[in-house]
Short mmCIF file of C-alpha atoms in Angstrom, two decimals:
data_model
loop_
_atom_site.label_atom_id
_atom_site.label_comp_id
_atom_site.label_asym_id
_atom_site.label_seq_id
_atom_site.Cartn_x
_atom_site.Cartn_y
_atom_site.Cartn_z
CA UNK Q 1 -14.44 -8.94 21.87
CA UNK Q 2 -12.67 -6.57 19.44
CA UNK Q 3 -13.31 -2.73 19.32
CA UNK Q 4 -14.37 -1.16 16.12
CA UNK Q 5 -12.60 2.23 16.19
CA UNK Q 6 -12.87 5.23 13.80
CA UNK Q 7 -10.89 8.26 13.09
CA UNK Q 8 -11.97 11.58 11.39
CA UNK Q 9 -10.98 15.25 11.16
CA UNK Q 10 -12.71 17.58 13.81
CA UNK Q 11 -14.87 20.30 12.28
CA UNK Q 12 -13.74 23.02 14.48
CA UNK Q 13 -9.86 22.59 14.04
CA UNK Q 14 -9.26 20.06 11.36
CA UNK Q 15 -7.35 17.71 13.74
CA UNK Q 16 -7.68 13.91 13.63
CA UNK Q 17 -9.65 12.43 16.44
CA UNK Q 18 -9.87 8.55 17.35
CA UNK Q 19 -12.82 6.89 19.02
CA UNK Q 20 -16.26 5.72 18.58
CA UNK Q 21 -18.49 6.90 15.67
CA UNK Q 22 -22.03 8.31 16.22
CA UNK Q 23 -24.47 9.45 13.57
CA UNK Q 24 -27.22 11.62 15.22
CA UNK Q 25 -30.31 13.16 13.87
CA UNK Q 26 -30.67 16.98 14.39
CA UNK Q 27 -33.22 18.22 16.74
CA UNK Q 28 -35.55 19.39 13.95
CA UNK Q 29 -35.05 15.91 12.21
CA UNK Q 30 -34.16 17.49 8.84
CA UNK Q 31 -30.46 16.25 8.73
CA UNK Q 32 -27.87 14.24 10.64
CA UNK Q 33 -24.73 15.26 12.53
CA UNK Q 34 -21.58 13.10 12.75
CA UNK Q 35 -19.54 12.77 15.97
CA UNK Q 36 -16.58 10.78 17.39
CA UNK Q 37 -16.65 10.11 21.05
CA UNK Q 38 -12.93 9.77 22.28
CA UNK Q 39 -11.80 6.56 23.72
CA UNK Q 40 -10.10 8.38 26.56
CA UNK Q 41 -11.46 8.38 30.11
CA UNK Q 42 -13.31 11.72 29.76
CA UNK Q 43 -15.05 10.58 26.46
CA UNK Q 44 -14.88 13.98 24.80
CA UNK Q 45 -17.36 14.17 21.85
CA UNK Q 46 -16.29 16.07 18.69
CA UNK Q 47 -18.21 16.96 15.64
CA UNK Q 48 -16.47 15.66 12.54
CA UNK Q 49 -16.23 15.95 8.95
CA UNK Q 50 -18.00 12.79 7.57
CA UNK Q 51 -16.01 12.56 4.43
CA UNK Q 52 -12.89 12.02 6.31
CA UNK Q 53 -14.31 9.05 8.52
CA UNK Q 54 -11.90 6.05 8.46
CA UNK Q 55 -12.29 2.67 10.21
CA UNK Q 56 -9.32 0.90 11.98
CA UNK Q 57 -8.64 -2.31 10.06
CA UNK Q 58 -7.46 -4.27 13.12
CA UNK Q 59 -3.93 -4.54 11.54
CA UNK Q 60 -0.62 -2.90 11.91
CA UNK Q 61 2.26 -2.06 9.61
CA UNK Q 62 5.82 -3.14 10.04
CA UNK Q 63 6.45 -0.24 12.40
CA UNK Q 64 3.52 -1.32 14.54
CA UNK Q 65 1.49 1.78 13.34
CA UNK Q 66 -2.26 1.27 13.09
CA UNK Q 67 -3.57 0.80 9.57
CA UNK Q 68 -6.70 2.77 8.91
CA UNK Q 69 -9.04 2.88 5.78
CA UNK Q 70 -7.83 5.62 3.33
CA UNK Q 71 -4.21 5.13 4.50
CA UNK Q 72 -1.56 5.27 1.78
CA UNK Q 73 0.83 2.27 2.18
CA UNK Q 74 3.85 0.96 0.48
CA UNK Q 75 3.74 -2.84 0.09
CA UNK Q 76 6.44 -5.48 0.87
CA UNK Q 77 8.55 -6.33 -2.25
CA UNK Q 78 6.80 -8.58 -4.88
CA UNK Q 79 8.98 -10.48 -7.29
CA UNK Q 80 8.49 -11.12 -11.02
CA UNK Q 81 10.33 -14.54 -10.93
CA UNK Q 82 10.51 -15.40 -7.42
CA UNK Q 83 13.10 -18.44 -7.77
CA UNK Q 84 15.34 -16.79 -10.34
CA UNK Q 85 18.73 -15.19 -9.93
CA UNK Q 86 17.53 -12.38 -12.30
CA UNK Q 87 14.39 -11.64 -10.38
CA UNK Q 88 13.24 -8.06 -10.03
CA UNK Q 89 11.53 -6.72 -7.03
CA UNK Q 90 8.90 -3.97 -6.93
CA UNK Q 91 6.72 -2.41 -4.34
CA UNK Q 92 3.24 -0.99 -4.88
CA UNK Q 93 1.60 2.11 -3.60
CA UNK Q 94 -2.02 2.01 -2.70
CA UNK Q 95 -4.94 3.20 -0.70
CA UNK Q 96 -6.37 0.78 1.97
CA UNK Q 97 -10.13 0.01 1.36
CA UNK Q 98 -12.67 -2.56 2.34
CA UNK Q 99 -13.19 -4.91 -0.63
CA UNK Q 100 -15.96 -7.41 -1.36
CA UNK Q 101 -16.37 -10.02 -3.90
CA UNK Q 102 -19.91 -10.87 -5.08
CA UNK Q 103 -21.48 -13.71 -7.05
CA UNK Q 104 -24.11 -11.95 -9.24
CA UNK Q 105 -26.26 -15.00 -8.92
CA UNK Q 106 -28.41 -16.71 -11.55
CA UNK Q 107 -31.90 -18.28 -11.77
CA UNK Q 108 -30.86 -21.14 -9.05
CA UNK Q 109 -28.85 -18.97 -6.59
CA UNK Q 110 -29.31 -15.32 -5.31
CA UNK Q 111 -26.66 -12.70 -5.52
CA UNK Q 112 -24.22 -12.89 -2.55
CA UNK Q 113 -20.99 -11.55 -1.06
CA UNK Q 114 -18.63 -14.46 -0.84
CA UNK Q 115 -15.40 -12.61 0.25
CA UNK Q 116 -14.78 -9.38 2.13
CA UNK Q 117 -11.36 -8.24 3.32
CA UNK Q 118 -9.20 -5.16 3.82
CA UNK Q 119 -7.00 -4.67 0.87
CA UNK Q 120 -5.22 -2.17 -1.40
CA UNK Q 121 -6.59 -0.24 -4.29
CA UNK Q 122 -3.39 0.10 -6.36
CA UNK Q 123 -2.57 3.30 -8.21
CA UNK Q 124 -0.98 1.67 -11.40
CA UNK Q 125 -1.09 -1.39 -13.55
CA UNK Q 126 0.67 -4.47 -11.88
CA UNK Q 127 2.57 -5.58 -15.12
CA UNK Q 128 4.22 -8.85 -14.78
CA UNK Q 129 4.93 -8.94 -11.10
CA UNK Q 130 3.48 -11.57 -8.87
CA UNK Q 131 1.43 -10.60 -6.03
CA UNK Q 132 -1.19 -12.22 -3.95
CA UNK Q 133 -4.06 -10.46 -2.09
CA UNK Q 134 -3.25 -12.35 1.16
CA UNK Q 135 -0.12 -10.31 1.39
CA UNK Q 136 -1.27 -6.85 0.52
CA UNK Q 137 -0.98 -5.59 3.95
CA UNK Q 138 1.58 -7.99 5.39
CA UNK Q 139 4.89 -6.13 5.89
CA UNK Q 140 3.69 -3.00 4.62
CA UNK Q 141 4.58 0.59 5.64
CA UNK Q 142 1.97 3.42 6.18
CA UNK Q 143 3.32 6.67 4.60
CA UNK Q 144 0.29 9.00 4.84
CA UNK Q 145 -3.39 9.11 4.03
CA UNK Q 146 -5.30 10.34 1.07
CA UNK Q 147 -6.65 13.38 2.87
CA UNK Q 148 -3.54 14.93 4.12
CA UNK Q 149 -0.96 13.45 1.61
CA UNK Q 150 -2.58 13.05 -1.79
CA UNK Q 151 0.86 13.65 -3.44
CA UNK Q 152 2.03 10.27 -2.05
CA UNK Q 153 -0.08 8.40 -4.45
CA UNK Q 154 2.94 7.60 -6.69
CA UNK Q 155 4.64 4.36 -7.36
CA UNK Q 156 8.17 3.57 -6.36
CA UNK Q 157 10.63 2.49 -9.25
CA UNK Q 158 11.36 -1.11 -10.10
CA UNK Q 159 14.30 -2.57 -8.07
CA UNK Q 160 13.83 -0.01 -5.30
CA UNK Q 161 12.99 -1.54 -1.85
CA UNK Q 162 12.33 0.73 1.02
CA UNK Q 163 14.01 -0.39 4.34
#
């Protein structure tokens, strides 16, 4: 069985904490509070900022770092003409998000979700470069997240491949 982990920033000091997410109603019943219970042995509980909540995708980047929702990643190189000697490579910068595709339905079939996956929301137009969604997170590199590093939402130049 797989564990579904979350991370978020703590309310008291703004540091990231990883563990299990809990949404609890306040004592007077008027609102909710949000917590992360750490996955460590002591199971410390921390109140979190709900806007920073990120789910673990179950995937790792090329350096074996965990890939979380809202991480900023650089993709593996994509090529405009994969089999040409004159091909150009490009890497894309994007935010990791959970993506669903739906069929809107018609009079015979109801609306339904037919595909759901972790993928990238790219920050620029893709142009003529070939890329396939199955490879979005394969061979990528986590370079930050949208909360701590919004300035990283840029796109590397053509023909530059990060090693």
